[in-house]
Short mmCIF file of C-alpha atoms in Angstrom, two decimals:
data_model
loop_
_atom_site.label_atom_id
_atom_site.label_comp_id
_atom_site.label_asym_id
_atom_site.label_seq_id
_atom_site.Cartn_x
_atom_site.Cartn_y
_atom_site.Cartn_z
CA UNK E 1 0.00 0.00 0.00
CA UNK E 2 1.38 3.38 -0.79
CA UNK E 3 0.58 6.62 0.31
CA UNK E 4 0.12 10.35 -1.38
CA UNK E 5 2.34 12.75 -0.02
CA UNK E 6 2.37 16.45 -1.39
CA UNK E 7 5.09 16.89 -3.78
CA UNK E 8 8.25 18.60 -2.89
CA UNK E 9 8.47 22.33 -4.36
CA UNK E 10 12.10 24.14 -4.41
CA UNK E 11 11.98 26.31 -1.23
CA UNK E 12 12.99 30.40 -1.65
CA UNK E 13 15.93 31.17 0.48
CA UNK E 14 15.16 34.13 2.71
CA UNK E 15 17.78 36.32 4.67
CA UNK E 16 17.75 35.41 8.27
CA UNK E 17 15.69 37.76 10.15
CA UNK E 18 17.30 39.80 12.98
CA UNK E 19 14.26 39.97 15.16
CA UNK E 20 14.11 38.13 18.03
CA UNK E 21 11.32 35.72 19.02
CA UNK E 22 8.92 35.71 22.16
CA UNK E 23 10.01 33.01 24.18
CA UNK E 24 7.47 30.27 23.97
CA UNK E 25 6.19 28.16 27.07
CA UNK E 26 6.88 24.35 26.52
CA UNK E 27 4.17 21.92 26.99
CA UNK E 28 4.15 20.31 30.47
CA UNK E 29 5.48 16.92 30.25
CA UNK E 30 3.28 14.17 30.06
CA UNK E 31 3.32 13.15 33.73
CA UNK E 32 3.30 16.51 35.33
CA UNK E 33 0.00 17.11 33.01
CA UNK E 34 -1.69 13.64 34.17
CA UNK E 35 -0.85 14.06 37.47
CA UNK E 36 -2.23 18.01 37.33
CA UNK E 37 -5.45 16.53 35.53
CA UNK E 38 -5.61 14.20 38.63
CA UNK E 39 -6.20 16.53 41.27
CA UNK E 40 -8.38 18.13 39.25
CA UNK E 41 -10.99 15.71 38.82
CA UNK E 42 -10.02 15.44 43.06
CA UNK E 43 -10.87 18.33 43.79
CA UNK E 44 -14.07 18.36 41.64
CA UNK E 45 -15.46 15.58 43.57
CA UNK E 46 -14.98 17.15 46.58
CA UNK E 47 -16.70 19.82 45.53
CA UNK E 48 -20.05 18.08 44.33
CA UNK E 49 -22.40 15.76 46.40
CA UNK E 50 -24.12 12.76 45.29
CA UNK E 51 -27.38 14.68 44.44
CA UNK E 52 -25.35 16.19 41.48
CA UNK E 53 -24.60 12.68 40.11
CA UNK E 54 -28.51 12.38 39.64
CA UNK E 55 -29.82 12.06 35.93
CA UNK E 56 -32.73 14.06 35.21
CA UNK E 57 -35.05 10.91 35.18
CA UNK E 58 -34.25 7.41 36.56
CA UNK E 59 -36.44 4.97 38.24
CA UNK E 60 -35.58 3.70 41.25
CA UNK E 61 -36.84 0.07 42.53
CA UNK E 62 -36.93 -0.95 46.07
CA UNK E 63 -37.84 -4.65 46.93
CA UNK E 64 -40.39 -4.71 50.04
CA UNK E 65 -38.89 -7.59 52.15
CA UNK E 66 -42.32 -9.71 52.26
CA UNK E 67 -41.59 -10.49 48.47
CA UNK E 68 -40.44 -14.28 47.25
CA UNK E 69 -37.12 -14.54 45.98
CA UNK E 70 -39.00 -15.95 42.35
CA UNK E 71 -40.60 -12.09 42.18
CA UNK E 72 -37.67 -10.43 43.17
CA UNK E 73 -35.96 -12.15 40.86
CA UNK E 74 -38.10 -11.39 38.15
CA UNK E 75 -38.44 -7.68 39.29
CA UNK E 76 -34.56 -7.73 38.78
CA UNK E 77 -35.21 -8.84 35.39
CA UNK E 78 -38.26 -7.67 33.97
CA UNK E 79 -38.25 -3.77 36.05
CA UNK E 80 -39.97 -3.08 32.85
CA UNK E 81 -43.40 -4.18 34.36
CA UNK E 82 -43.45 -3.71 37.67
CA UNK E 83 -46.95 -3.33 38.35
CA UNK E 84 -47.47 -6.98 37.53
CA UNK E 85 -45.52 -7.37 41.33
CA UNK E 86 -48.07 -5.60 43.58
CA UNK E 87 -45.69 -6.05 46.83
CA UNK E 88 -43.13 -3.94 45.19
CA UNK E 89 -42.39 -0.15 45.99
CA UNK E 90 -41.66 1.50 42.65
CA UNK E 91 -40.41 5.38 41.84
CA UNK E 92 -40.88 5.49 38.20
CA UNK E 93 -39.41 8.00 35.27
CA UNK E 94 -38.40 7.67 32.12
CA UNK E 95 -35.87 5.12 32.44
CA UNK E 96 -35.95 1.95 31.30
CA UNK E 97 -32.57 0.27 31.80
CA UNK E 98 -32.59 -3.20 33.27
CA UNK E 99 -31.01 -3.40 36.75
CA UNK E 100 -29.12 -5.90 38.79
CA UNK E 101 -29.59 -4.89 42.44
CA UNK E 102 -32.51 -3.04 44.19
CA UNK E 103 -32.75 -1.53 48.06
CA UNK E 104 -35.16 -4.06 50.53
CA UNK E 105 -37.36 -2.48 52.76
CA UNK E 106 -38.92 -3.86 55.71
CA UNK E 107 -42.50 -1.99 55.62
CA UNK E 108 -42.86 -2.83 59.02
CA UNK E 109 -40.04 -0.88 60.96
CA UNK E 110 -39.65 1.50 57.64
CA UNK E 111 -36.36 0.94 57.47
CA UNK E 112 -33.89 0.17 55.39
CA UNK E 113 -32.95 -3.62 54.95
CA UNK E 114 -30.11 -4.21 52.51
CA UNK E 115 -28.99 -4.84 49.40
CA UNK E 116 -30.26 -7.50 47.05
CA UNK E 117 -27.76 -7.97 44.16
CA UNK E 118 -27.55 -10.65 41.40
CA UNK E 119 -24.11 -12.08 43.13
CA UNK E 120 -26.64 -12.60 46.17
CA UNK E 121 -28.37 -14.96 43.65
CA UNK E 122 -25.64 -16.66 42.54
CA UNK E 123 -25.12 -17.30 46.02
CA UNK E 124 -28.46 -18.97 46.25
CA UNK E 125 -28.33 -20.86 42.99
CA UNK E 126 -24.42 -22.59 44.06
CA UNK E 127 -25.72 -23.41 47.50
CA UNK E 128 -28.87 -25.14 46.49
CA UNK E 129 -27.11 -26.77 43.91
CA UNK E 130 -24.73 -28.25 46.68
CA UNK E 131 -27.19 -28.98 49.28
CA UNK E 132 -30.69 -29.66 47.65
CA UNK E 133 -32.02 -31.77 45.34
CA UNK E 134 -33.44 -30.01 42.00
CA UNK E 135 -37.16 -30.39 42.72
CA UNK E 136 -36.65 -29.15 46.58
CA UNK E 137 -35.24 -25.84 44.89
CA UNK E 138 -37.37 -25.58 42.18
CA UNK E 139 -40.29 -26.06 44.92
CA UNK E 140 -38.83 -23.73 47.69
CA UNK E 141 -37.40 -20.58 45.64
CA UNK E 142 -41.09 -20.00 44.54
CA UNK E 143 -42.15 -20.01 48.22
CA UNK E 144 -39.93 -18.59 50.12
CA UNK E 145 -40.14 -14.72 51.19
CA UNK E 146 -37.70 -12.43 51.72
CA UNK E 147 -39.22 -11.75 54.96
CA UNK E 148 -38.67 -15.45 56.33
CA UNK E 149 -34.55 -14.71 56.49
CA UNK E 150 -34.87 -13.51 60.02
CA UNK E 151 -35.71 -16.64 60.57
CA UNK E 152 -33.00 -19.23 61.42
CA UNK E 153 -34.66 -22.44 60.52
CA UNK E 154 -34.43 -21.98 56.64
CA UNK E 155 -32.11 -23.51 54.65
CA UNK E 156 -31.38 -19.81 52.62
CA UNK E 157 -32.77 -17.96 56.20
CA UNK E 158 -29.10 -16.23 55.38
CA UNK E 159 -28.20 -15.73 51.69
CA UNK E 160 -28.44 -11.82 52.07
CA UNK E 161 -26.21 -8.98 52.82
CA UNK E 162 -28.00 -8.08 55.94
CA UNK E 163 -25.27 -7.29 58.90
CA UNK E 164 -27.42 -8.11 61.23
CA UNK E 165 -28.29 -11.64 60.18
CA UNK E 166 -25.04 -12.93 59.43
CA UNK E 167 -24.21 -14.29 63.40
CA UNK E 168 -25.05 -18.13 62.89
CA UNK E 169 -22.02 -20.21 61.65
CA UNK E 170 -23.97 -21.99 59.13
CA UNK E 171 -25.38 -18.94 56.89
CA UNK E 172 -24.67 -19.13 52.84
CA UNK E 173 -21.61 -17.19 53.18
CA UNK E 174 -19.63 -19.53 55.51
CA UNK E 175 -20.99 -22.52 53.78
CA UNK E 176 -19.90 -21.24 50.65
CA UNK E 177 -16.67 -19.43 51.83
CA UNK E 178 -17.26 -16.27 50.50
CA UNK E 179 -16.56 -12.82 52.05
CA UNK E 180 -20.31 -11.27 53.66
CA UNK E 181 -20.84 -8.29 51.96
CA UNK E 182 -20.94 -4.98 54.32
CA UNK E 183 -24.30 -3.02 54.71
CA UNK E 184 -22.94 0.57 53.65
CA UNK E 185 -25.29 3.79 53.13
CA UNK E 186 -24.63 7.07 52.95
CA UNK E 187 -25.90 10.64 52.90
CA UNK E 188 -27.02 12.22 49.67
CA UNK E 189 -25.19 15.43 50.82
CA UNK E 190 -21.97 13.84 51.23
CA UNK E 191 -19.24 15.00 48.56
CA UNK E 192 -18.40 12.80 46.22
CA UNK E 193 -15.23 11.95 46.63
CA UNK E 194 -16.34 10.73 49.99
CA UNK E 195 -18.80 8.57 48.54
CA UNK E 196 -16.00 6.98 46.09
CA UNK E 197 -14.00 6.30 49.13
CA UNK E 198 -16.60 4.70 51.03
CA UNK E 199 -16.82 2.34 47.55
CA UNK E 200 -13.47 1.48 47.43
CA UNK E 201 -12.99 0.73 51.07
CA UNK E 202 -15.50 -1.55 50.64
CA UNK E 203 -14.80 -3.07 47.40
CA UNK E 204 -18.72 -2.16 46.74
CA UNK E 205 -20.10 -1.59 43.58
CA UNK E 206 -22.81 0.17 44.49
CA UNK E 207 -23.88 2.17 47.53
CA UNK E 208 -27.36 3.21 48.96
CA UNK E 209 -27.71 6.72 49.69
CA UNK E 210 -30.65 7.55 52.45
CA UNK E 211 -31.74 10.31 53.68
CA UNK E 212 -34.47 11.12 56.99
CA UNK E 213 -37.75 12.59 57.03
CA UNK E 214 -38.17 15.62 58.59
CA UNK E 215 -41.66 14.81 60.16
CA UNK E 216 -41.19 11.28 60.82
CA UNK E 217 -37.56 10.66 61.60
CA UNK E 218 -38.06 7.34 59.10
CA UNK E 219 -35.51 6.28 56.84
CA UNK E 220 -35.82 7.51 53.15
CA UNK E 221 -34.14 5.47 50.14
CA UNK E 222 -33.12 8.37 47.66
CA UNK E 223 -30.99 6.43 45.41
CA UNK E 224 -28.63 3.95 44.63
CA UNK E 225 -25.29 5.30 43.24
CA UNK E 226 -23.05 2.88 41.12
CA UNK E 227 -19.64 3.23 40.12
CA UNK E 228 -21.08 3.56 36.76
CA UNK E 229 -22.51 6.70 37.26
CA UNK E 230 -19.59 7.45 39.40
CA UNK E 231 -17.33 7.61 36.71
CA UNK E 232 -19.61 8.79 34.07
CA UNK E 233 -20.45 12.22 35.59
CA UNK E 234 -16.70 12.28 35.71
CA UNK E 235 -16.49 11.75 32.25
CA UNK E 236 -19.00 14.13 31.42
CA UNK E 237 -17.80 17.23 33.52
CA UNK E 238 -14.16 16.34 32.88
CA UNK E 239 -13.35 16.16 29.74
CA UNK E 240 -10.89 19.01 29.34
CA UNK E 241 -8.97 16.78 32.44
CA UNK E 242 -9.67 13.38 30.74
CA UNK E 243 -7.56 14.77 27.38
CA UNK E 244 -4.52 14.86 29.50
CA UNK E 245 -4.88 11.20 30.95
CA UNK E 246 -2.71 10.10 27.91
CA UNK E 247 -0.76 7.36 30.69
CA UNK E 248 -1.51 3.52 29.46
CA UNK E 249 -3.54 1.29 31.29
CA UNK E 250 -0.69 -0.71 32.22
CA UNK E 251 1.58 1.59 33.13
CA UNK E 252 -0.98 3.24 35.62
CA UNK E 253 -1.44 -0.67 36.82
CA UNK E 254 -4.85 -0.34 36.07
CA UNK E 255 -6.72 -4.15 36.00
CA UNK E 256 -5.92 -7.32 36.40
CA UNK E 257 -3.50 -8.92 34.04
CA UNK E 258 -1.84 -12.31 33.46
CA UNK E 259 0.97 -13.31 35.77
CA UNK E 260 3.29 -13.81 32.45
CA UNK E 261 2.85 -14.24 28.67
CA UNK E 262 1.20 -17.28 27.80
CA UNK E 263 4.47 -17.75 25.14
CA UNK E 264 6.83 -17.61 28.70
CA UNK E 265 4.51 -19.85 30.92
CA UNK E 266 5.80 -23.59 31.56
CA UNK E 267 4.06 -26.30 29.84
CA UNK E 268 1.60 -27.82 32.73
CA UNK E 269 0.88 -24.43 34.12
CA UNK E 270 -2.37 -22.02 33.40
CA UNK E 271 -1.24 -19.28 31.37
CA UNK E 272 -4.50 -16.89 32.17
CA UNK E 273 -4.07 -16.65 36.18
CA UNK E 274 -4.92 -14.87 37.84
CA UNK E 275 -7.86 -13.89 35.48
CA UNK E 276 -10.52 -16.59 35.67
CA UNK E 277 -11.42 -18.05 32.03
CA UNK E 278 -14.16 -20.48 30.54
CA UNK E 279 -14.23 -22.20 27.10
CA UNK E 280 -17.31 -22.83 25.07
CA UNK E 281 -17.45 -26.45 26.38
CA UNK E 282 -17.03 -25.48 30.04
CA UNK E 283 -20.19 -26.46 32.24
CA UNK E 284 -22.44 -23.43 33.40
CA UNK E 285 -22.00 -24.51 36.31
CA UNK E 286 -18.31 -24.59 36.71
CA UNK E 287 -18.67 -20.34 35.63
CA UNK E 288 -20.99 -19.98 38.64
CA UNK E 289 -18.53 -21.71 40.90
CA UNK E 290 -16.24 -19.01 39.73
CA UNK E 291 -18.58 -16.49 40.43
CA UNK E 292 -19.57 -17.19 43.90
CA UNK E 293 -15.95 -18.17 45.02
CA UNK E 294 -14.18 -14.54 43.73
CA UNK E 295 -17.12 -12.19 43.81
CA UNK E 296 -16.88 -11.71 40.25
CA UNK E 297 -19.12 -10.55 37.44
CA UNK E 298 -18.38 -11.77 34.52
CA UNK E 299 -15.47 -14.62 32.93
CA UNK E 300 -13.91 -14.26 29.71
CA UNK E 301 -14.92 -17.35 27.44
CA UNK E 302 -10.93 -18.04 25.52
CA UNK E 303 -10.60 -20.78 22.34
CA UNK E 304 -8.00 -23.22 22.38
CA UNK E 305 -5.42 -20.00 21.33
CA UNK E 306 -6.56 -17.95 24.53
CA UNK E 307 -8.27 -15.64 21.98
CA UNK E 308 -11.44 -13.65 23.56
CA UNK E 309 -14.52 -15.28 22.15
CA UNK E 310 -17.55 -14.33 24.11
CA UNK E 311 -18.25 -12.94 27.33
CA UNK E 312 -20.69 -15.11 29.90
CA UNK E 313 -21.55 -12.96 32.90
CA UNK E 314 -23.95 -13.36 36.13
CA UNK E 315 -27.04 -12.15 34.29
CA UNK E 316 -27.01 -15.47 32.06
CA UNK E 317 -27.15 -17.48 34.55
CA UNK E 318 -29.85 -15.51 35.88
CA UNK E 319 -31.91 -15.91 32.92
CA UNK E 320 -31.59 -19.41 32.50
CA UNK E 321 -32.83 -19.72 36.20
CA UNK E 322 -36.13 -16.71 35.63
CA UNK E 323 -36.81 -19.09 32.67
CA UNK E 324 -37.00 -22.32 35.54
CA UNK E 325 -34.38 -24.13 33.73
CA UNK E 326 -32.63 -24.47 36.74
CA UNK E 327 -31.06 -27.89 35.62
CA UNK E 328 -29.48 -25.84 32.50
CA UNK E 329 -26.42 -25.19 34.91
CA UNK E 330 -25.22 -28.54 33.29
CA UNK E 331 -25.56 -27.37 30.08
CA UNK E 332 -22.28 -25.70 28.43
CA UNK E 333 -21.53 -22.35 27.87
CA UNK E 334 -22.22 -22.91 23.96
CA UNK E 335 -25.35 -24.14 24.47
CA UNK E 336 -26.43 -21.34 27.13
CA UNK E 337 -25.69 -18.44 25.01
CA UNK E 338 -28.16 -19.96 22.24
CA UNK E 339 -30.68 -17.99 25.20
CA UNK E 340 -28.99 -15.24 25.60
CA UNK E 341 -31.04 -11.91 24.75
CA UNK E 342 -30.56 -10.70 21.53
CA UNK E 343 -30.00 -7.30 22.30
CA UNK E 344 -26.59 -8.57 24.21
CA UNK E 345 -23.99 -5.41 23.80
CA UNK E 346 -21.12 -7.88 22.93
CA UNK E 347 -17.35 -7.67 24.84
CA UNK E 348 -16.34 -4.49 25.12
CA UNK E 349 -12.26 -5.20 24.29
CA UNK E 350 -9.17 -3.03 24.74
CA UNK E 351 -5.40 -3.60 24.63
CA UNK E 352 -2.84 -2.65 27.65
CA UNK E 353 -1.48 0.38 25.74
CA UNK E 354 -4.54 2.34 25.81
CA UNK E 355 -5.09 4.97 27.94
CA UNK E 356 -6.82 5.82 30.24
CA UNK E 357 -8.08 9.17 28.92
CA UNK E 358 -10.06 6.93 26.08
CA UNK E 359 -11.53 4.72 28.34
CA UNK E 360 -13.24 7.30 30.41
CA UNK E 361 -14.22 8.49 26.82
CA UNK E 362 -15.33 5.46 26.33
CA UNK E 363 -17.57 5.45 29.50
CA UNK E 364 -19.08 8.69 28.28
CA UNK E 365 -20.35 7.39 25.30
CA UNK E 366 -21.82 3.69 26.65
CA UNK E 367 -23.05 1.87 29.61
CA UNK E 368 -19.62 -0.36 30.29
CA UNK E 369 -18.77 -2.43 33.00
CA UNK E 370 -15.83 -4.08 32.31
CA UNK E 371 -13.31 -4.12 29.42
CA UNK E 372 -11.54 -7.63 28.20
CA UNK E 373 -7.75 -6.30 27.82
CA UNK E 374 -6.40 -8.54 24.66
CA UNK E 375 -2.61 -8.51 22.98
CA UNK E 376 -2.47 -5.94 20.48
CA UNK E 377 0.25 -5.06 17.70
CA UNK E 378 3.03 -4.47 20.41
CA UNK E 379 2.51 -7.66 22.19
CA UNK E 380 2.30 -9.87 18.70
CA UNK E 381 5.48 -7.57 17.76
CA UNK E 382 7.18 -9.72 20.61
CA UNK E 383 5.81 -13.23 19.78
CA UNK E 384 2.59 -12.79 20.83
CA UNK E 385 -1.08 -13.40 19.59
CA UNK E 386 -3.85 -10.42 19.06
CA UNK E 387 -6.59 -10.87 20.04
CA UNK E 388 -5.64 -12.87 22.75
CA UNK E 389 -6.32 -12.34 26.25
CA UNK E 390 -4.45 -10.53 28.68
CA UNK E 391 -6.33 -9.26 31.38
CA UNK E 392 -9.58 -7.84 32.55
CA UNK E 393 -10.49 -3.98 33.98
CA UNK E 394 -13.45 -3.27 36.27
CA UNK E 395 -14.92 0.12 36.90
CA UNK E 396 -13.68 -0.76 40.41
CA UNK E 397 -9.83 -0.84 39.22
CA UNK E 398 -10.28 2.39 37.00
CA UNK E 399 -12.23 4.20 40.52
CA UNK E 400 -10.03 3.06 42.50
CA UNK E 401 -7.11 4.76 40.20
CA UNK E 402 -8.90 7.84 39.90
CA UNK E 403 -9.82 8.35 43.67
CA UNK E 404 -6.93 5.38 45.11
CA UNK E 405 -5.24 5.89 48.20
CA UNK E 406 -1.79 5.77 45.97
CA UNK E 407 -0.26 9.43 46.15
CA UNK E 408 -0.56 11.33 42.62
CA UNK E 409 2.23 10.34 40.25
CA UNK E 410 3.10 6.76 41.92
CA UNK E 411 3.06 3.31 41.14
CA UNK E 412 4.16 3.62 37.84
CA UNK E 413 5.95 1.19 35.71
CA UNK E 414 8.25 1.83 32.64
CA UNK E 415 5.95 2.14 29.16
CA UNK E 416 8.16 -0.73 27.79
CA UNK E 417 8.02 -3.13 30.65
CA UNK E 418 7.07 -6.39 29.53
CA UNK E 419 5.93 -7.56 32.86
CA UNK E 420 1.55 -7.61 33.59
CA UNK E 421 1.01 -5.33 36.57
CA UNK E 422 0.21 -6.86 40.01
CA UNK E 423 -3.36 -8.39 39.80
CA UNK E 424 -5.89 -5.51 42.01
CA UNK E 425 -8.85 -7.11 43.70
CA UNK E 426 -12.33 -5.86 42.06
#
């Protein structure tokens, strides 16, 4: 392939001048303007509360504890019609975006109860599946109300993130061995930059923001903010900052990425760890093992060459259980995407030299949750394979950048360092 460049005229020699220029001010370097861009975004946080993070209309669900776990589930799913669930406590707008976690209320002390998330499922789904035959699930998730987990008779009377119901040894967390989620809120008036702190201590993705009554002195649910939106009003009042995040993703350390290049790893070892992978003929669920056991989201699905393929994330699973095929968790992940809604967004893929500037971009433009980090032309100029996987980046690692206890300007690796950065917990 060739290219047109403009052709080369003779140039008209001209007597040097004898004026003397204005000294011009160099461009900061490129750290000194990250770092500068940084504080900015800081200090603009500080600056702003959580009622500023708002969006003109969004709807906001809230799951009265008396509900089943079968319509909570399917208020998870299909928010869409929520008047079919006449238990439920809706705030509507114009919003129609699915969701994956709602506030519980307990009606009767109007208070605040919790958090009930799709990992919470998953939770559920692995325990029964270890504990219960298929028809004593099947038969008790349609039953069973939220209400009933303050009881300590169940077998599930423990499967939430309530604080205050986690003190028997034999709850779903400890049988599972999984960390017990905290029960977080905070104030809508908070800044926030406190608010992304509180997230990150916490490793949350989400926190509940409440507020009182004036009259009453009862507990109000305002809203629920996400790192999503988090970051996105970031994006959106940032941008002039954002242009000067021109650092890679793996130079910041930003993700999770493989321990070494799958080329360098000994035969007999697995190339991908840390990151947690799946192939198309890997059972369901052996993917919801992996999502109970590191609190994860989502598991890149590799070919034989470790190249990305697919995505399968907690929300499949989910649908294959709203749909009652609870014995599909022996299907493989092949066969399970075949019922995966259409209207999927597909992986959302990156490479390690990217920066992080464009991914905030990036966030601006889309609803994104996670981006599959894949070998690009450097790595294949060094033996490697693009399009093959080579780590994975939350909105947790990317917050936790932006707002991270690190001091401005540290951690840093060399551009050309061949080495993955340390793995960070999401």
């Amino acid at each position: 392939m060739s290219t047109l460049s403009p052709t080369q005229s003779p140039k008209a020699r001209r007597k040097p001048s004898t004026r003397r220029r204005a000294g011009s001010h160099a461009p900061y370097p490129a750290q000194e303007a990250h770092d500068s861009a940084l504080a900015a975004i800081r200090s603009f946080l500080k600056c702003h509360t959580s009622y500023d993070a708002f969006p003109v209309s969004f709807r906001l669900i809230v799951l009265d504890t008396k509900l089943n776990v079968k319509k909570a589930l399917q208020c998870l799913l299909l928010n869409g019609l929520p008047a079919a669930i006449p238990t439920l406590i809706t705030h509507l707008t114009a919003s129609s975006i699915g969701v994956v976690s709602a506030p519980l209320w307990n009606s009767e002390r109007s208070k605040f109860a919790g958090m009930l998330t799709v990992l919470d499922i998953i939770h559920l789904i692995q325990y029964y599946y270890r504990t219960a035959s298929y028809d004593y699930a099947a038969a008790d998730v349609e039953t069973f109300r939220l209400e009933s987990l303050r009881g300590t008779s169940h077998l599930i009377s423990h499967f939430l993130s309530f604080s205050f119901y986690l003190f028997l040894a034999l709850d779903i967390e400890n049988e599972l061995g999984v960390a017990q989620p905290p029960l977080h809120r905070e104030h809508p008036s908070s800044s926030l930059y406190d608010a992304a702190k509180l997230l990150i201590q916490t490793h949350a993705r989400r926190l509940p923001l409440l507020d009182n009554d004036t009259e009453t002195g009862h507990e109000v649910i305002v809203s629920v903010l996400t790192q999503y939106r988090l970051l996105k009003f970031i994006s959106i009042n940032c941008s002039k900052e954002i242009q000067q995040l021109n650092q890679s993703l793996r130079r910041l350390k930003i993700g999770t990425y493989v321990a070494q290049l799958p080329q360098d790893v000994p035969e007999g070892q697995n190339p991908y760890h840390p990151i947690a992978t799946a192939t198309l003929n890997t059972p369901v669920f052996d993917v919801v093992h992996m999502f109970s056991e590191r609190s994860i989201s989502a598991v890149p699905i590799i070919n034989e060459e470790g190249i990305v393929v697919n995505l399968y994330e907690t929300v499949d699973v989910i649908t294959l259980v709203r749909l009652g095929a609870y014995q599909s968790l022996d299907l493989k992940i092949s066969e399970a995407l075949n019922q995966r809604s259409p209207d999927f967004p597909g992986v959302v893929i990156c490479t390690a030299s990217d920066s992080l500037g464009t991914l905030l971009q990036l966030i601006k433009r889309r609803r994104v949750h996670r981006l599959v980090v894949v070998e690009g032309e450097e790595e294949e100029k060094r033996g490697g394979k693009k399009g093959r996987l080579l780590g994975i980046i939350t909105l947790s690692d990317v917050l936790r950048y932006v707002i991270g206890k690190v001091g401005i300007g540290e951690g840093l690796e060399p551009e050309d360092d061949s080495k993955s950065a340390k793995p960070s917990k999401s």
